[in-house]
XYZ file of C-alpha atoms in Angstrom:
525
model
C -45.254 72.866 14.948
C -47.821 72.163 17.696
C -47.119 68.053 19.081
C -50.734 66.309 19.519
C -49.613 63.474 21.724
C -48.251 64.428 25.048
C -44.510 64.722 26.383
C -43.680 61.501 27.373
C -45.763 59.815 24.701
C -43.293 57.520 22.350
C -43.836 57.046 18.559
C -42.706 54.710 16.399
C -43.325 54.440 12.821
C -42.962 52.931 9.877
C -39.763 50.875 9.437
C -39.102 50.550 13.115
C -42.008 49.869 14.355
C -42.186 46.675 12.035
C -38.713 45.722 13.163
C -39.999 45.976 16.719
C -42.694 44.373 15.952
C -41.207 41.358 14.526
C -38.214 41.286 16.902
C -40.627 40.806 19.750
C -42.690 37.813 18.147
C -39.634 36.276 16.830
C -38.218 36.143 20.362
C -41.563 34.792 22.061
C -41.434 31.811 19.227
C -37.652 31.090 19.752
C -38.694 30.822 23.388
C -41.150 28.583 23.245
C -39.492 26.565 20.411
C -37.153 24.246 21.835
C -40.375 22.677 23.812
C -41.953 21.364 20.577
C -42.092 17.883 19.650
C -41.520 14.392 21.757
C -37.791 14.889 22.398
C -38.784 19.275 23.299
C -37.101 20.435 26.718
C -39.098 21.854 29.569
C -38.598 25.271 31.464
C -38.392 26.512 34.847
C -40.508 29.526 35.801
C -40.035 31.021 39.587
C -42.110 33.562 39.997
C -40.642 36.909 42.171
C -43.812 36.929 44.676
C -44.013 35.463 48.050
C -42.814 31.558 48.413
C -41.051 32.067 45.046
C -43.350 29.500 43.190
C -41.517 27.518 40.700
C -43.414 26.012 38.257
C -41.447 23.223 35.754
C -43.503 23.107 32.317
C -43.180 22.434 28.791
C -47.109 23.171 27.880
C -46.506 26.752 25.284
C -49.968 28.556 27.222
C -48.376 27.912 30.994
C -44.997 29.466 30.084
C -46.538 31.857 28.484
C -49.175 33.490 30.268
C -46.490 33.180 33.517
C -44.589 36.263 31.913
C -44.631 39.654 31.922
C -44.514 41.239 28.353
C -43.812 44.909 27.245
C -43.468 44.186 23.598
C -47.615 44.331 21.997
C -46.514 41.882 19.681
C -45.543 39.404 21.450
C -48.507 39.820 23.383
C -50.660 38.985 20.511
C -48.497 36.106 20.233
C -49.126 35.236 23.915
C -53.121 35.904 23.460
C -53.147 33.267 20.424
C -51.844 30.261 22.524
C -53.952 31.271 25.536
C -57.391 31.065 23.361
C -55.443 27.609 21.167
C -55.695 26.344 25.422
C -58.892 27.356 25.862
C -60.257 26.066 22.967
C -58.742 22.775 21.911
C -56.913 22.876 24.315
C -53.485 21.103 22.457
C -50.743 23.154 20.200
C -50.193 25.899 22.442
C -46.275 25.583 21.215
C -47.111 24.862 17.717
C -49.523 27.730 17.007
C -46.541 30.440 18.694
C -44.299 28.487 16.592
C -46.068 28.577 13.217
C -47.297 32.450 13.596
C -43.269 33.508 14.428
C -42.126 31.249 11.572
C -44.599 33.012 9.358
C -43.299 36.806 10.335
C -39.816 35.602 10.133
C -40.762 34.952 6.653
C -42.919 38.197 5.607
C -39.422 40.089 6.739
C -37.601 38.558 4.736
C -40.036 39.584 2.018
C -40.565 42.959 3.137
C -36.794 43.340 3.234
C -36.969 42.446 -0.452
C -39.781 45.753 -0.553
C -42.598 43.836 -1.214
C -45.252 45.666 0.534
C -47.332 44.235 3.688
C -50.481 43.442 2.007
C -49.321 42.108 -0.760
C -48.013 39.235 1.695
C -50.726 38.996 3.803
C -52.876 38.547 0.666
C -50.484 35.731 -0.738
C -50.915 34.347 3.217
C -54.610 34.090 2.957
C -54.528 32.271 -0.567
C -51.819 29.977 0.906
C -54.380 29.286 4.126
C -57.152 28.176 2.124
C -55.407 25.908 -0.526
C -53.006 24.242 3.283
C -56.577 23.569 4.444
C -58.489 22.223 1.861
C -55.470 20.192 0.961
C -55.546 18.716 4.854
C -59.413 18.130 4.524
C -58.838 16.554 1.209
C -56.207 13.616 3.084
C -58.317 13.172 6.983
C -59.492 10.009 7.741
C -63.010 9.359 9.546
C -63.721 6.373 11.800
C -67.182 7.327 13.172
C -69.083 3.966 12.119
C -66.505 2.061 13.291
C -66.372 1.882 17.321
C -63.543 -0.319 17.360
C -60.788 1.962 15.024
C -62.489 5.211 16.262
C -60.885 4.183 20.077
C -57.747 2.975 18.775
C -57.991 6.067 16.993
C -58.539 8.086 20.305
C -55.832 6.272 21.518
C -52.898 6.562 19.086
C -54.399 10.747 19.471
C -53.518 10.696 23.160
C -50.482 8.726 23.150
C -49.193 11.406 20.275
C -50.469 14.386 22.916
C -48.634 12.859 25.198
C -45.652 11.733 24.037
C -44.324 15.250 24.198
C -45.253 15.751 28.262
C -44.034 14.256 31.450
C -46.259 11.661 30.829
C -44.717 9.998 27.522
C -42.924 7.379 29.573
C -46.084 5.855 30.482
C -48.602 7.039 27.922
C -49.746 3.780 26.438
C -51.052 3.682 30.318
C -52.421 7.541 30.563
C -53.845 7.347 27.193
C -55.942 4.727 28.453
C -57.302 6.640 31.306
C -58.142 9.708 29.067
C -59.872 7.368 26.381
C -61.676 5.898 29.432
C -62.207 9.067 30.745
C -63.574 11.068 27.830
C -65.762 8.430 26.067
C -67.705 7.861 29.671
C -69.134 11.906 28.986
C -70.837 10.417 25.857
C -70.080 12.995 22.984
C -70.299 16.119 25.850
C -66.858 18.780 26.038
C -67.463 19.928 29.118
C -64.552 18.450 31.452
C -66.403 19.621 34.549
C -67.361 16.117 35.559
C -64.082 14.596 34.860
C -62.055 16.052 38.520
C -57.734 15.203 38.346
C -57.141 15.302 42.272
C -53.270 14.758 42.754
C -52.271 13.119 45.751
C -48.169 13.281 46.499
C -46.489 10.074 46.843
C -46.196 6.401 44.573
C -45.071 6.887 41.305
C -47.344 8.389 38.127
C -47.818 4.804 37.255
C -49.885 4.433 40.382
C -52.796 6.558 39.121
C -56.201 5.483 38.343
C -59.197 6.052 37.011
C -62.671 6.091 39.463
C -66.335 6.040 38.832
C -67.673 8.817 40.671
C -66.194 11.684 42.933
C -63.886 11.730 45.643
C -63.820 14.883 48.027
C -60.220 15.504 50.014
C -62.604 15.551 53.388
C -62.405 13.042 56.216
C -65.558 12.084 57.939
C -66.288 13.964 61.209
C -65.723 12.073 64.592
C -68.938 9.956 65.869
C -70.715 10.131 62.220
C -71.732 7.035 60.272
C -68.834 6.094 58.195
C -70.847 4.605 55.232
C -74.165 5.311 53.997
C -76.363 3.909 51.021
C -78.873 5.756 49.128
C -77.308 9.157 50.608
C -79.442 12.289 50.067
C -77.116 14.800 49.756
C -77.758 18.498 50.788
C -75.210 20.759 49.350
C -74.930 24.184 51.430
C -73.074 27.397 51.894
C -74.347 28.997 54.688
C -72.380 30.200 57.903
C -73.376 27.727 60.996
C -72.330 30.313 63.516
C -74.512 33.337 61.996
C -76.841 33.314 65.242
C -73.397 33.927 67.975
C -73.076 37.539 69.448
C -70.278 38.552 66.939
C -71.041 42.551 66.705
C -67.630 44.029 67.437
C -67.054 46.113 70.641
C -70.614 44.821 71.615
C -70.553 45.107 75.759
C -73.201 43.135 77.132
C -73.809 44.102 80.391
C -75.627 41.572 83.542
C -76.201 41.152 87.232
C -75.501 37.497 87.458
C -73.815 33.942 86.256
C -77.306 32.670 85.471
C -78.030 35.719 82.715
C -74.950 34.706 80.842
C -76.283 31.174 80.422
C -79.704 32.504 78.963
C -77.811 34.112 76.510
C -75.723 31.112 75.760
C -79.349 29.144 75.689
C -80.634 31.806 73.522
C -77.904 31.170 71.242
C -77.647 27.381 71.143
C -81.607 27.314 70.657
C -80.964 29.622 67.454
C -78.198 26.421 66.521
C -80.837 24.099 66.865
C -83.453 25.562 64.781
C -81.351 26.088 61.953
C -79.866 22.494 62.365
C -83.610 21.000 62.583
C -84.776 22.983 59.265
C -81.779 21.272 57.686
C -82.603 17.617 59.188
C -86.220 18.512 57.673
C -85.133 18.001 54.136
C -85.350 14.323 54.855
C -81.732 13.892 54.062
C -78.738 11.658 55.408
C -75.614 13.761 54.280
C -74.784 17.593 54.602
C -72.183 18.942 53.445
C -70.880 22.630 53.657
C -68.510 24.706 52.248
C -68.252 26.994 55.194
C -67.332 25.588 58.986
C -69.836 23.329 60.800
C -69.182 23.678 64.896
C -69.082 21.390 67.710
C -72.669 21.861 68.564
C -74.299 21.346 65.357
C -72.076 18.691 64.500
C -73.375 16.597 67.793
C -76.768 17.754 66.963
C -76.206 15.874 63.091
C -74.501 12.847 64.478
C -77.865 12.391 66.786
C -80.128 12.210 63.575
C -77.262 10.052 61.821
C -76.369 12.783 59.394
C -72.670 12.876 57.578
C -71.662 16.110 57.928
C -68.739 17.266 56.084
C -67.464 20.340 56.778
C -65.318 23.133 54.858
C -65.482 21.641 51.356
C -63.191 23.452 49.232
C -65.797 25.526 46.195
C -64.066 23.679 43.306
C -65.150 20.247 45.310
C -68.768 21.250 46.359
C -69.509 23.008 42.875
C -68.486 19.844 40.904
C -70.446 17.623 43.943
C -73.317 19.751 42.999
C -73.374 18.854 39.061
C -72.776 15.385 39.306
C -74.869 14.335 42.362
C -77.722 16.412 40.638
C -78.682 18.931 43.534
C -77.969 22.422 43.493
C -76.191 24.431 46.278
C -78.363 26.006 48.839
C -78.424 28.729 51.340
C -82.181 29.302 52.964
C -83.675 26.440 54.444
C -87.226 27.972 54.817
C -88.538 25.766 51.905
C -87.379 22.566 51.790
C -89.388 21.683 48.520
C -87.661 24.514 46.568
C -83.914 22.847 47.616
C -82.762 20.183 44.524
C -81.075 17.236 46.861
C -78.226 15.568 45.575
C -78.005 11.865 45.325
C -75.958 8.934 45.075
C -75.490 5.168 46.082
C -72.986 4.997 48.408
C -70.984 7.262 50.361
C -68.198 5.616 52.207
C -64.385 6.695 53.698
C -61.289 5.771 51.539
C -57.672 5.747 51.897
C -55.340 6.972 49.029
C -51.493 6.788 50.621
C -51.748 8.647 53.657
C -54.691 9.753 53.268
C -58.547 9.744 53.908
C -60.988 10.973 51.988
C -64.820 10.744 50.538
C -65.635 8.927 48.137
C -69.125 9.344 46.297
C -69.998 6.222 44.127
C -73.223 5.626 41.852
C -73.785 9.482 41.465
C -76.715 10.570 38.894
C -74.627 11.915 36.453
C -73.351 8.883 35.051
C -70.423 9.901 33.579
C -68.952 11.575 36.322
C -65.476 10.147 37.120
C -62.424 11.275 39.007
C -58.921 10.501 38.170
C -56.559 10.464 40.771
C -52.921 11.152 40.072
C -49.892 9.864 42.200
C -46.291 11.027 42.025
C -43.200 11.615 43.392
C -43.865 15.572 44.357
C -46.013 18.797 43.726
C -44.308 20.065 40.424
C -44.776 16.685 38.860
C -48.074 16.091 39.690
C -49.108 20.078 38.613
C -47.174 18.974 34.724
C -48.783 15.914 34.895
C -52.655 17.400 35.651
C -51.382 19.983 32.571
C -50.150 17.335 30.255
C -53.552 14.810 31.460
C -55.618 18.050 30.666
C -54.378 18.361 27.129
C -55.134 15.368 26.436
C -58.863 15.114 27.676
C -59.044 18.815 25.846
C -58.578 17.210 22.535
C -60.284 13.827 23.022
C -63.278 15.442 24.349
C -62.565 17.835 20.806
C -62.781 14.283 18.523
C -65.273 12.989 19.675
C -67.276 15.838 18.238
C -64.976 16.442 15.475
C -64.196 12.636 14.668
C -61.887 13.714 11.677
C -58.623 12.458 12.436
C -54.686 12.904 10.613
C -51.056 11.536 10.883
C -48.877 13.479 13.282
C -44.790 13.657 13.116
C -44.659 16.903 10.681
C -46.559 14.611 8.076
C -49.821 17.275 8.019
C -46.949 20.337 7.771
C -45.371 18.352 4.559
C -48.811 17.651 2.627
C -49.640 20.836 3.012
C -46.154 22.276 2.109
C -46.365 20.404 -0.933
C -50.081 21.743 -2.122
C -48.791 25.124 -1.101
C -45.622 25.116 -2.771
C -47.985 24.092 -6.285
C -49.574 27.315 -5.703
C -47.033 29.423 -5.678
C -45.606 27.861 -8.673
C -49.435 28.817 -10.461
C -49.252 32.382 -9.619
C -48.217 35.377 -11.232
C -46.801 38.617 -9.629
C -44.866 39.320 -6.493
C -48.015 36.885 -4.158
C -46.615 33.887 -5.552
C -43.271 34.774 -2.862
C -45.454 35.483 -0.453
C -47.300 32.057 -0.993
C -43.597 30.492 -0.791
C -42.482 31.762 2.070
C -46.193 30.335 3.710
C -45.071 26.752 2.938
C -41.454 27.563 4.205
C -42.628 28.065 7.390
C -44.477 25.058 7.175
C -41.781 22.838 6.722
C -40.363 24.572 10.017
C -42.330 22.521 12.151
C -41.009 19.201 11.400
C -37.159 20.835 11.187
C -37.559 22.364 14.829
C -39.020 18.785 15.656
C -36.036 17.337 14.242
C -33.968 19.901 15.500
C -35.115 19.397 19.072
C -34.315 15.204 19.172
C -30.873 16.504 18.048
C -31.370 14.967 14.360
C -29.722 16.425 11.249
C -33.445 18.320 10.663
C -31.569 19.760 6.995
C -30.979 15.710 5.804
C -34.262 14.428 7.617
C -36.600 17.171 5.682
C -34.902 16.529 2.155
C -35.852 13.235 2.530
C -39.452 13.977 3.615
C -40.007 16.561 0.910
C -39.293 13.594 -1.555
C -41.207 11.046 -0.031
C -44.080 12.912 -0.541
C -43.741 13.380 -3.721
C -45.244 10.077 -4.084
C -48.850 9.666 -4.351
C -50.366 9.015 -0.827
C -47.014 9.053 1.300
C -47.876 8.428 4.975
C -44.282 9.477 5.825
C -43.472 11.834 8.530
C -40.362 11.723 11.197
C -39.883 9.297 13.454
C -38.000 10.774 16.304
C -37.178 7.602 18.258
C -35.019 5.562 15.194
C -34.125 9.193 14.105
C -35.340 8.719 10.519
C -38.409 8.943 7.690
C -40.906 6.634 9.670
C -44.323 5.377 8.350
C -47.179 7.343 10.539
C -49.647 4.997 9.859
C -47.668 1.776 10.746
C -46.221 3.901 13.985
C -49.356 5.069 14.786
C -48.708 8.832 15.540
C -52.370 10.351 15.148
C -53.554 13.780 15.722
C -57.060 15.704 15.517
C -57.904 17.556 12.501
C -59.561 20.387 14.559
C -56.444 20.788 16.467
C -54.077 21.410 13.436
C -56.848 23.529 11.808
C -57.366 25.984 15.123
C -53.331 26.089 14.881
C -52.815 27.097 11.334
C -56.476 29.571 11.327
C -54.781 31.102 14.797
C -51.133 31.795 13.514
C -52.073 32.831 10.404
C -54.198 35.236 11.519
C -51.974 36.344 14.044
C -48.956 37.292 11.553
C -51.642 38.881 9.627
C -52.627 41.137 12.479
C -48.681 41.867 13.210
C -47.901 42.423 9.435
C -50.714 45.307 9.412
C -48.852 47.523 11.916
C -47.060 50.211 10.936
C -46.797 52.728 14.069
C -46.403 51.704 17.733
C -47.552 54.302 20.004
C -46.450 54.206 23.564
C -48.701 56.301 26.262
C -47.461 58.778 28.098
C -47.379 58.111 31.798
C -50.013 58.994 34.053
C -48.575 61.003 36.651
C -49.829 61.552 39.981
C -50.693 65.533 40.905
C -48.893 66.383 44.089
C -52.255 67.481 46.344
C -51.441 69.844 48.355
């Protein structure tokens, strides 16, 4: 019998490669599992490379995409919480957590021979009626300006009560709110910059109008200016300097090398004066700015700021209005920045710039303080999660309870279903609303609550019409979400349960793993 894949190739089928399958998504959601919830546990990565980078985290995406997988499973299960961050940002842990629940579930089933697609078309009935049932119970405070912030709020104080921020969230929350409502219905977080500055503690972070750049002003430059007009550059300064390698330059005297040096400082000066003929009173550059030119600004009472980092000149760019240049030929082709003051700050130790009254009003920068680099990195994660799904609501102004009360309604509408249908999808449609229910036990589970007890008692709570009960993990018991106010975002929970659904779907289709052979590398001789 002639083989069609290649030596080293490896082939799994059938059985196995579902058990493989499974046993590899199972073990990315156990992973990420004990982070879930307010009372969920964080995790140390330390990464092999150079400086051994340790990174402490409890956001599902972070831990995550920071390993190195073999199994394809799991990396489908790694691939669903990276597009949940990119895209709402919020439930990275949930999503993993709902899609491994779900498989753990369909092998049960297919240990009881039902076949693959007869589950994953149970799984798709059992997705539409958990989502109409959710869109049948969210609340919508759009008119109302007043509830629709409070309703922002309780929504960030919920993301955050699971992060290094919870201790202080009625404060962060705040900030976010603040934060998100100034970019007026937009989702782009580019003009919203976190810059984390070491020392105080995270209660000593604020919110500023504006941008602040980590520069200090040069020596013997004006240290304030109004009505700045701001040219944004990356260009080299020193282009015009002899610099071709093993160049040998050969004179006769003293007095040739100082034409050359003349040549080259006149070259300087041009290129300096086509920039001072923008008409503006503030440069600033991403590459170095030298001694020379720097004298040369400081004569025509230019700030020039030197070596901004490309994250800080690309967002100075957007929200000063002006676009980054490179020729200065034509000055009326170059879009100038503006703003209305430009002055020196100090944040701790610290100086730095600080841009105020830019033209894109809703630029703001929130500056985070803490006690070292790993807290202030969570914190800029946890802070980012939360402006993710704020910036999300205000679009998507649909809003539900949080605390496993979304899991439990839709458990219950689920678990009707199943009860409705005939033949072997009504187990299949079961097992979907057990692994519902898993959320709030793992919640449970991770405050170190009797989750088994806890759930009975919230399955029969809402058996009662219009039940706002979900778990309160602070008393330990059935709280009421509405009184508590533990809010989350409709378009959150629906990207999680589309995502992990779809995900088990894809994971529940395979039947045959096939492994490459190597490439190997021909000895040339």
């Amino acid at each position: 019998m002639e083989r069609v894949l290649k030596d080293d190739a490896v082939e799994e089928k059938g059985e196995r490669a579902r058990m493989a399958s499974f046993v590899g998504a199972m073990a990315i959601s156990d992973l990420v599992k004990t982070t879930l919830g307010p009372k969920g546990m964080d995790k140390i990565l330390q990464s092999t490379g150079r400086g051994r980078n340790v990174t402490v985290t409890n956001d599902g995406a972070t831990i995550l995409k920071s390993l190195h997988i073999d199994n394809p499973a799991a990396k489908v299960l790694v691939d669903i919480s990276k597009v949940q961050d990119d895209e709402v940002g919020d439930g990275t842990t949930s999503v993993v957590v709902l899609a491994g629940e779900l498989l753990k579930e369909a092998e049960k089933l297919i240990n009881m021979k039902i076949h693959p697609m007869t589950i994953i078309a149970g799984y798709r009935m059992a997705l539409e009626c958990a989502r109409d049932s959710l869109l049948k119970k969210t609340m919508d405070n759009k008119e109302n300006t007043d509830k629709f912030r409070s309703d922002l709020m309780n929504i960030a104080m919920t993301t955050l009560s699971s992060k290094i921020l919870s201790q202080d969230k009625e404060y962060f929350a705040e900030l976010a709110v603040d934060a998100v409502l100034r970019l007026k219905g937009s989702t782009n977080l580019e003009s919203i910059q976190i810059l984390k500055k070491p020392g105080g503690s995270l209660k000593d972070s604020f919110l500023d109008e504006g941008f602040i750049l980590d520069k200090k002003i040069g020596i013997g430059q004006p240290k304030r200016i109004e009505n700045a007009k701001i040219l944004v550059a990356n260009t080299a300064m020193d282009t015009d300097k002899v610099k071709i390698y093993g160049a040998r330059v050969r004179v006769d005297s003293m007095s040739k090398v100082a034409d050359i040096e003349a040549a080259e400082k006149q070259k300087m000066r041009e290129k300096v004066q086509k920039i001072i003929a923008h008409g503006i009173n503030c440069f600033v550059n991403r590459q170095l700015i030298y001694n020379f030119p720097e004298e040369l600004f400081a004569d025509a009472g230019i700030l020039a700021i030197e070596h901004a980092d490309f994250e800080g000149i690309e967002r100075l760019a957007l929200v000063t209005g002006g676009e980054i240049a490179s020729t200065f030929d034509n000055p009326e082709s170059v879009k100038l920045g503006q703003c209305k003051v430009i002055e020196e700050i100090m944040i701790g130790e610290d100086r730095l710039i600080h841009f105020s009254g830019v033209a894109m009003g809703q630029a703001c920068t929130i500056v985070l303080r803490g006690a070292s680099e790993h807290v202030l990195d969570e914190a800029e994660r946890s802070l980012h999660d939360a402006l993710c799904v704020l910036s999300q609501t205000v679009n998507d102004t649909r809003v539900l309870f949080g605390g496993g009360w979304p899991e439990m309604v839709m458990a219950k509408e689920v678990d009707e279903l199943a009860r409705k249908t005939p033949g072997k999808k009504s187990h299949a449609i079961d097992a979907f609303s057990h692994a519902l229910q898993a959320i709030p036990t793992i919640i449970a589970d991770n405050a170190g609550l009797d989750s088994a007890d806890l759930i009975s008692q919230l399955r029969a709570e809402h058996h009662k019409e219009n039940s706002t009960a979900g778990i309160d993990v602070i008393t330990g018991t059935v709280g009421d979400m509405q009184k508590l106010g533990i809010q989350e975002s409709f378009k959150v929970k629906q990207a999680i349960l589309l995502s992990a659904t779809e995900a088990a779907e894809m994971i529940l289709r395979v039947d045959e793993i096939i492994t490459c052979a190597p490439r190997r590398r021909e000895d040339r001789m």
